[in-house]
CSV table of C-alpha atoms in Angstrom, one decimal:
chain,number,residue,atom,x,y,z
A,1072,SER,CA,110.9,17.5,247.8
A,1073,GLY,CA,110.5,20.9,248.8
A,1074,GLY,CA,113.5,22.1,246.5
A,1075,ARG,CA,115.8,19.6,247.6
A,1076,TYR,CA,115.9,18.3,244.2
A,1077,GLY,CA,119.6,16.3,244.6
A,1078,PHE,CA,117.9,14.4,247.7
A,1079,ALA,CA,115.0,13.1,245.7
A,1080,GLN,CA,116.3,12.2,243.1
A,1081,SER,CA,119.3,10.4,245.3
A,1082,THR,CA,116.3,8.5,246.9
A,1083,PHE,CA,114.5,7.4,243.9
A,1084,GLN,CA,118.1,6.0,242.9
A,1085,VAL,CA,119.4,4.6,246.2
A,1086,GLY,CA,116.6,1.3,246.0
A,1087,GLY,CA,117.9,0.2,242.7
A,1088,ASN,CA,121.2,0.7,244.0
A,1089,ALA,CA,121.2,-1.1,247.0
A,1090,GLY,CA,118.9,-3.4,245.2
A,1091,SER,CA,121.7,-4.4,243.2
A,1092,ALA,CA,124.5,-4.5,246.2
A,1093,PHE,CA,122.4,-7.4,247.5
A,1094,GLY,CA,122.3,-9.5,244.8
A,1095,PRO,CA,125.9,-10.5,244.5
A,1096,LEU,CA,125.7,-10.9,248.9
A,1097,LEU,CA,122.0,-13.2,247.6
A,1098,ALA,CA,124.1,-15.3,245.1
A,1099,ALA,CA,126.6,-15.9,247.6
A,1100,ALA,CA,124.6,-17.4,250.3
A,1101,ILE,CA,121.8,-18.6,247.9
A,1102,ILE,CA,122.4,-19.3,244.2
A,1103,ILE,CA,125.8,-20.9,245.0
A,1104,PRO,CA,125.2,-23.6,247.7
A,1105,TYR,CA,122.2,-23.8,246.6
A,1106,GLY,CA,121.5,-24.0,243.1
A,1107,GLN,CA,119.6,-20.7,240.1
A,1108,GLY,CA,116.3,-22.5,241.1
A,1109,ASN,CA,116.3,-20.5,244.0
A,1110,VAL,CA,115.8,-17.7,242.3
A,1111,ALA,CA,112.9,-18.1,242.1
A,1112,TRP,CA,111.5,-16.8,245.7
A,1113,PHE,CA,112.8,-13.3,244.7
A,1114,GLY,CA,109.9,-13.2,242.3
A,1115,LEU,CA,107.8,-12.5,245.7
A,1116,PHE,CA,110.3,-9.2,246.7
A,1117,ALA,CA,109.0,-8.0,243.2
A,1118,LEU,CA,105.3,-8.7,243.5
A,1119,PHE,CA,105.6,-6.3,246.8
A,1120,ALA,CA,106.9,-3.9,244.6
A,1121,VAL,CA,104.2,-4.4,241.6
A,1122,GLY,CA,101.9,-3.8,244.3
A,1123,LEU,CA,103.4,-0.7,246.1
A,1124,LEU,CA,103.5,0.8,243.1
A,1125,TYR,CA,99.9,1.2,242.8
A,1126,VAL,CA,99.6,2.8,245.8
A,1127,ILE,CA,102.2,5.2,244.0
A,1128,SER,CA,100.3,6.0,240.9
A,1129,ARG,CA,97.1,6.1,242.8
A,1130,TRP,CA,98.3,8.9,244.5
A,1131,TYR,CA,100.5,10.4,241.7
A,1132,ARG,CA,97.0,10.7,239.5
A,1133,THR,CA,95.4,12.9,242.3
A,1134,HIS,CA,98.5,15.3,241.9
A,1135,LEU,CA,99.1,15.3,238.4
A,1136,SER,CA,96.9,18.9,238.3
A,1137,LEU,CA,99.9,20.3,240.7
A,1138,PHE,CA,102.8,18.6,238.3
A,1139,LYS,CA,101.6,20.1,235.4
A,1140,LEU,CA,101.2,23.7,237.0
A,1141,LYS,CA,104.9,23.5,237.1
A,1142,ALA,CA,105.4,22.2,233.6
A,1143,GLY,CA,105.7,25.4,232.2
A,1144,GLN,CA,108.5,27.1,234.2
A,1145,LYS,CA,110.8,29.2,232.5
A,1146,ALA,CA,114.6,29.1,232.4
A,1147,THR,CA,116.2,31.8,234.6
A,1148,HIS,CA,119.7,30.8,234.0
A,1149,GLY,CA,120.2,33.6,231.4
A,1150,LEU,CA,122.1,31.1,228.7
A,1151,SER,CA,121.3,31.2,225.6
A,1152,LYS,CA,120.2,27.9,223.9
A,1153,ARG,CA,123.4,27.1,222.0
A,1154,ARG,CA,125.1,27.1,225.4
A,1155,VAL,CA,122.3,25.2,227.3
A,1156,LEU,CA,123.5,22.4,224.7
A,1157,SER,CA,127.0,22.4,224.6
A,1158,ALA,CA,126.4,21.7,228.4
A,1159,LEU,CA,123.9,18.8,227.8
A,1160,VAL,CA,126.7,17.4,225.5
A,1161,VAL,CA,129.5,17.5,228.4
A,1162,LEU,CA,127.0,15.9,231.4
A,1163,GLY,CA,126.5,13.4,228.4
A,1164,LEU,CA,130.7,12.6,227.8
A,1165,LEU,CA,130.6,12.9,231.8
A,1166,VAL,CA,128.1,10.1,231.9
A,1167,PHE,CA,129.5,8.3,229.2
A,1168,SER,CA,132.9,8.1,231.1
A,1169,LYS,CA,131.4,7.3,234.4
A,1170,TYR,CA,129.5,4.1,233.3
A,1171,PHE,CA,131.9,2.7,231.1
A,1172,TYR,CA,134.6,2.8,234.2
A,1173,MET,CA,131.2,1.4,236.4
A,1174,ALA,CA,130.6,-1.6,233.6
A,1175,SER,CA,134.0,-2.9,234.6
A,1176,LEU,CA,133.0,-2.9,237.6
A,1177,THR,CA,129.7,-4.4,237.9
A,1178,SER,CA,130.8,-7.1,235.2
A,1179,TYR,CA,133.7,-8.2,235.6
A,1180,TYR,CA,135.3,-7.2,239.2
A,1181,THR,CA,134.6,-10.5,240.0
A,1182,PHE,CA,136.4,-12.2,237.2
A,1183,PHE,CA,139.0,-9.8,238.5
A,1184,LEU,CA,139.7,-10.7,241.6
A,1185,ILE,CA,139.6,-14.2,240.8
A,1186,GLN,CA,142.6,-14.2,238.2
A,1187,LYS,CA,144.8,-11.6,239.5
A,1188,PHE,CA,144.2,-12.9,243.3
A,1189,ASP,CA,142.6,-16.3,242.9
A,1190,VAL,CA,139.9,-15.8,245.0
A,1191,SER,CA,137.2,-18.7,245.5
A,1192,ILE,CA,133.7,-16.9,243.9
A,1193,ALA,CA,131.7,-16.6,246.9
A,1194,ASN,CA,134.5,-14.2,248.2
A,1195,SER,CA,134.4,-12.3,244.7
A,1196,GLN,CA,130.9,-12.0,245.0
A,1197,MET,CA,131.6,-10.5,249.0
A,1198,TYR,CA,133.7,-8.5,247.4
A,1199,LEU,CA,131.4,-7.2,245.0
A,1200,PHE,CA,128.7,-6.7,247.2
A,1201,LEU,CA,131.0,-4.4,249.2
A,1202,PHE,CA,131.9,-2.0,245.9
A,1203,LEU,CA,127.8,-2.3,244.7
A,1204,GLY,CA,127.2,-1.0,248.9
A,1205,ALA,CA,129.7,2.1,248.3
A,1206,VAL,CA,128.2,2.4,245.1
A,1207,ALA,CA,124.7,2.8,246.9
A,1208,ALA,CA,125.6,5.1,249.7
A,1209,GLY,CA,128.0,7.3,247.4
A,1210,THR,CA,124.1,7.9,245.3
A,1211,PHE,CA,122.1,8.7,248.4
A,1212,PHE,CA,124.3,11.1,249.6
A,1213,GLY,CA,125.2,12.9,246.5
A,1214,GLY,CA,122.0,14.2,245.9
A,1215,PRO,CA,121.9,16.1,248.9
A,1216,ILE,CA,125.5,17.8,249.0
A,1217,GLY,CA,124.8,18.8,245.3
A,1218,ASP,CA,121.9,20.6,246.9
A,1219,ARG,CA,124.1,22.3,249.7
A,1220,ILE,CA,127.7,23.1,247.6
A,1221,GLY,CA,126.7,23.1,244.0
A,1222,ARG,CA,126.3,20.7,241.8
A,1223,LYS,CA,129.0,21.4,239.5
A,1224,ALA,CA,131.1,21.2,242.2
A,1225,VAL,CA,129.9,17.5,242.9
A,1226,ILE,CA,130.5,16.6,239.7
A,1227,TRP,CA,133.9,17.9,239.5
A,1228,PHE,CA,135.0,15.8,242.6
A,1229,SER,CA,132.9,12.9,241.4
A,1230,ILE,CA,134.7,12.3,238.4
A,1231,LEU,CA,137.7,13.9,237.9
A,1232,GLY,CA,138.2,13.5,241.7
A,1233,VAL,CA,137.8,9.9,241.6
A,1234,ALA,CA,140.8,9.3,238.7
A,1235,PRO,CA,143.4,8.5,241.1
A,1236,PHE,CA,141.8,6.1,243.0
A,1237,THR,CA,141.4,5.0,239.2
A,1238,LEU,CA,145.1,4.3,238.2
A,1239,LEU,CA,146.5,2.8,241.2
A,1240,LEU,CA,144.2,-0.1,241.6
A,1241,PRO,CA,145.2,-2.2,238.6
A,1242,TYR,CA,148.2,-2.3,240.5
A,1243,ALA,CA,147.4,-3.3,244.1
A,1244,ASP,CA,147.3,-6.2,245.9
A,1245,LEU,CA,143.9,-7.2,246.8
A,1246,PHE,CA,143.2,-5.4,250.5
A,1247,TRP,CA,144.0,-2.2,249.1
A,1248,THR,CA,141.7,-3.4,245.8
A,1249,SER,CA,139.1,-3.9,248.1
A,1250,VAL,CA,139.6,-0.2,249.9
A,1251,LEU,CA,140.0,1.4,246.4
A,1252,SER,CA,136.8,-0.2,244.6
A,1253,VAL,CA,135.3,1.5,247.5
A,1254,VAL,CA,136.2,4.7,247.1
A,1255,ILE,CA,136.2,5.0,243.3
A,1256,GLY,CA,132.3,3.4,243.6
A,1257,PHE,CA,131.4,6.3,247.0
A,1258,ILE,CA,132.7,9.2,244.8
A,1259,LEU,CA,131.7,7.4,241.6
A,1260,ALA,CA,127.9,6.9,242.5
A,1261,SER,CA,128.2,10.7,243.7
A,1262,ALA,CA,127.6,12.3,240.0
A,1263,PHE,CA,124.3,10.8,238.6
A,1264,SER,CA,121.7,12.5,240.6
A,1265,ALA,CA,123.9,16.4,240.7
A,1266,ILE,CA,124.1,15.3,236.9
A,1267,VAL,CA,120.4,14.8,236.1
A,1268,VAL,CA,119.2,17.8,238.0
A,1269,TYR,CA,121.8,20.2,236.7
A,1270,ALA,CA,120.3,19.5,233.2
A,1271,GLN,CA,116.9,19.6,234.8
A,1272,GLU,CA,117.8,23.2,236.2
A,1273,LEU,CA,119.2,23.8,232.4
A,1274,VAL,CA,115.6,22.4,230.8
A,1275,PRO,CA,113.5,23.4,232.9
A,1276,GLY,CA,109.6,22.3,232.3
A,1277,ASN,CA,111.5,19.1,231.2
A,1278,VAL,CA,111.9,17.1,234.1
A,1279,GLY,CA,110.8,13.6,232.8
A,1280,MET,CA,112.0,14.5,229.4
A,1281,ILE,CA,115.8,15.4,230.5
A,1282,ALA,CA,115.1,12.7,232.9
A,1283,GLY,CA,114.6,9.7,230.6
A,1284,ILE,CA,117.4,10.7,228.4
A,1285,PHE,CA,120.1,10.6,231.3
A,1286,PHE,CA,118.9,7.3,232.6
A,1287,GLY,CA,118.8,6.3,228.7
A,1288,LEU,CA,122.4,6.9,228.4
A,1289,MET,CA,123.0,5.7,232.2
A,1290,PHE,CA,122.0,1.7,230.4
A,1291,GLY,CA,123.1,2.5,227.1
A,1292,PHE,CA,126.4,3.3,228.0
A,1293,GLY,CA,126.4,0.7,230.7
A,1294,GLY,CA,125.3,-2.2,228.5
A,1295,ILE,CA,127.9,-1.0,225.0
A,1296,GLY,CA,130.7,-0.8,227.9
A,1297,ALA,CA,130.0,-4.3,229.1
A,1298,ALA,CA,130.3,-5.9,225.9
A,1299,LEU,CA,132.9,-3.9,224.2
A,1300,LEU,CA,134.6,-4.7,227.8
A,1301,GLY,CA,134.3,-7.7,227.2
A,1302,HIS,CA,135.3,-8.1,223.9
A,1303,LEU,CA,139.0,-6.5,224.8
A,1304,ALA,CA,139.2,-8.7,227.5
A,1305,ASP,CA,139.1,-12.1,225.6
A,1306,ILE,CA,141.7,-10.3,223.3
A,1307,HIS,CA,143.8,-8.6,225.7
A,1308,GLY,CA,142.9,-10.1,229.5
A,1309,ILE,CA,140.9,-8.4,231.9
A,1310,GLU,CA,144.2,-6.6,233.7
A,1311,TYR,CA,144.4,-4.7,230.5
A,1312,VAL,CA,141.0,-3.4,230.5
A,1313,TYR,CA,141.2,-2.5,233.9
A,1314,LYS,CA,144.2,-0.5,232.9
A,1315,LEU,CA,142.9,1.0,230.3
A,1316,CYS,CA,139.6,2.0,231.9
A,1317,SER,CA,141.8,3.7,235.1
A,1318,TYR,CA,141.7,6.6,232.0
A,1319,LEU,CA,138.4,7.2,231.9
A,1320,PRO,CA,137.5,9.7,234.8
A,1321,LEU,CA,140.1,11.5,233.4
A,1322,PHE,CA,137.1,13.2,231.4
A,1323,GLY,CA,136.0,14.8,234.5
A,1324,VAL,CA,138.5,17.2,232.7
A,1325,LEU,CA,135.4,18.5,230.6
A,1326,ALA,CA,133.6,19.5,234.0
A,1327,ILE,CA,135.4,23.2,233.1
A,1328,PHE,CA,133.5,23.5,229.7
A,1329,LEU,CA,130.1,23.5,232.2
A,1330,PRO,CA,128.6,26.9,233.1
A,1331,ARG,CA,128.0,28.4,236.6
A,1332,THR,CA,124.6,30.0,237.6
A,1333,LYS,CA,122.6,30.5,240.5
A,1334,LYS,CA,120.3,28.0,239.8
A,1335,VAL,CA,122.6,25.4,239.0
């Protein structure tokens, strides 16, 4: 990556997010009119990905010795172990707030639109595509912006800065709901690559371990959030869930406890 770690992390993540964005679009265009059996055709993309990963794995094996040389890097930020640990805990809480809120949109946004605005299933998938497309764009741009202005600034803005929009969304009409969802998706998604690279710079030489921890938290919190929010929606209704989740980005104020260093 030539030192552009945020750009590299964003590039790695944007493929998955872009694929997720096209999922609802393909569902509206193919599955709804032609049936679920046509999902099998998308298996061809998976076979292509297997071949691509095989090529990449061969390249990685030939360059593995270079990566091993970098594994022994020492921390240069001058922070104590306790300070590093507290910063990692704060990052974990920020991931919690981010992905619990994201779960409310990725899992239940279509139900919210159908129930509140009486849109069709196909149209709800189009609105979900707009949101997920904004997530993919935010993921891609968040890393390079972090390389340029600093990761802490991106984390601050991405999580706390999105709060005014999440607080407005439950009370907006259909047009402004779609606009706000795009703004929320773009801003909120820009944080994760900055969070991962920030954590990797706090604990240098453990790139794989840190990435594994935070990707695990991402999927774990997202899954738990989807289940818990679904339970709350069954009891109190989907609009209650969105009003409750609108406060989650206020966790972004915890970013004040993240240390400022030359490297981060």
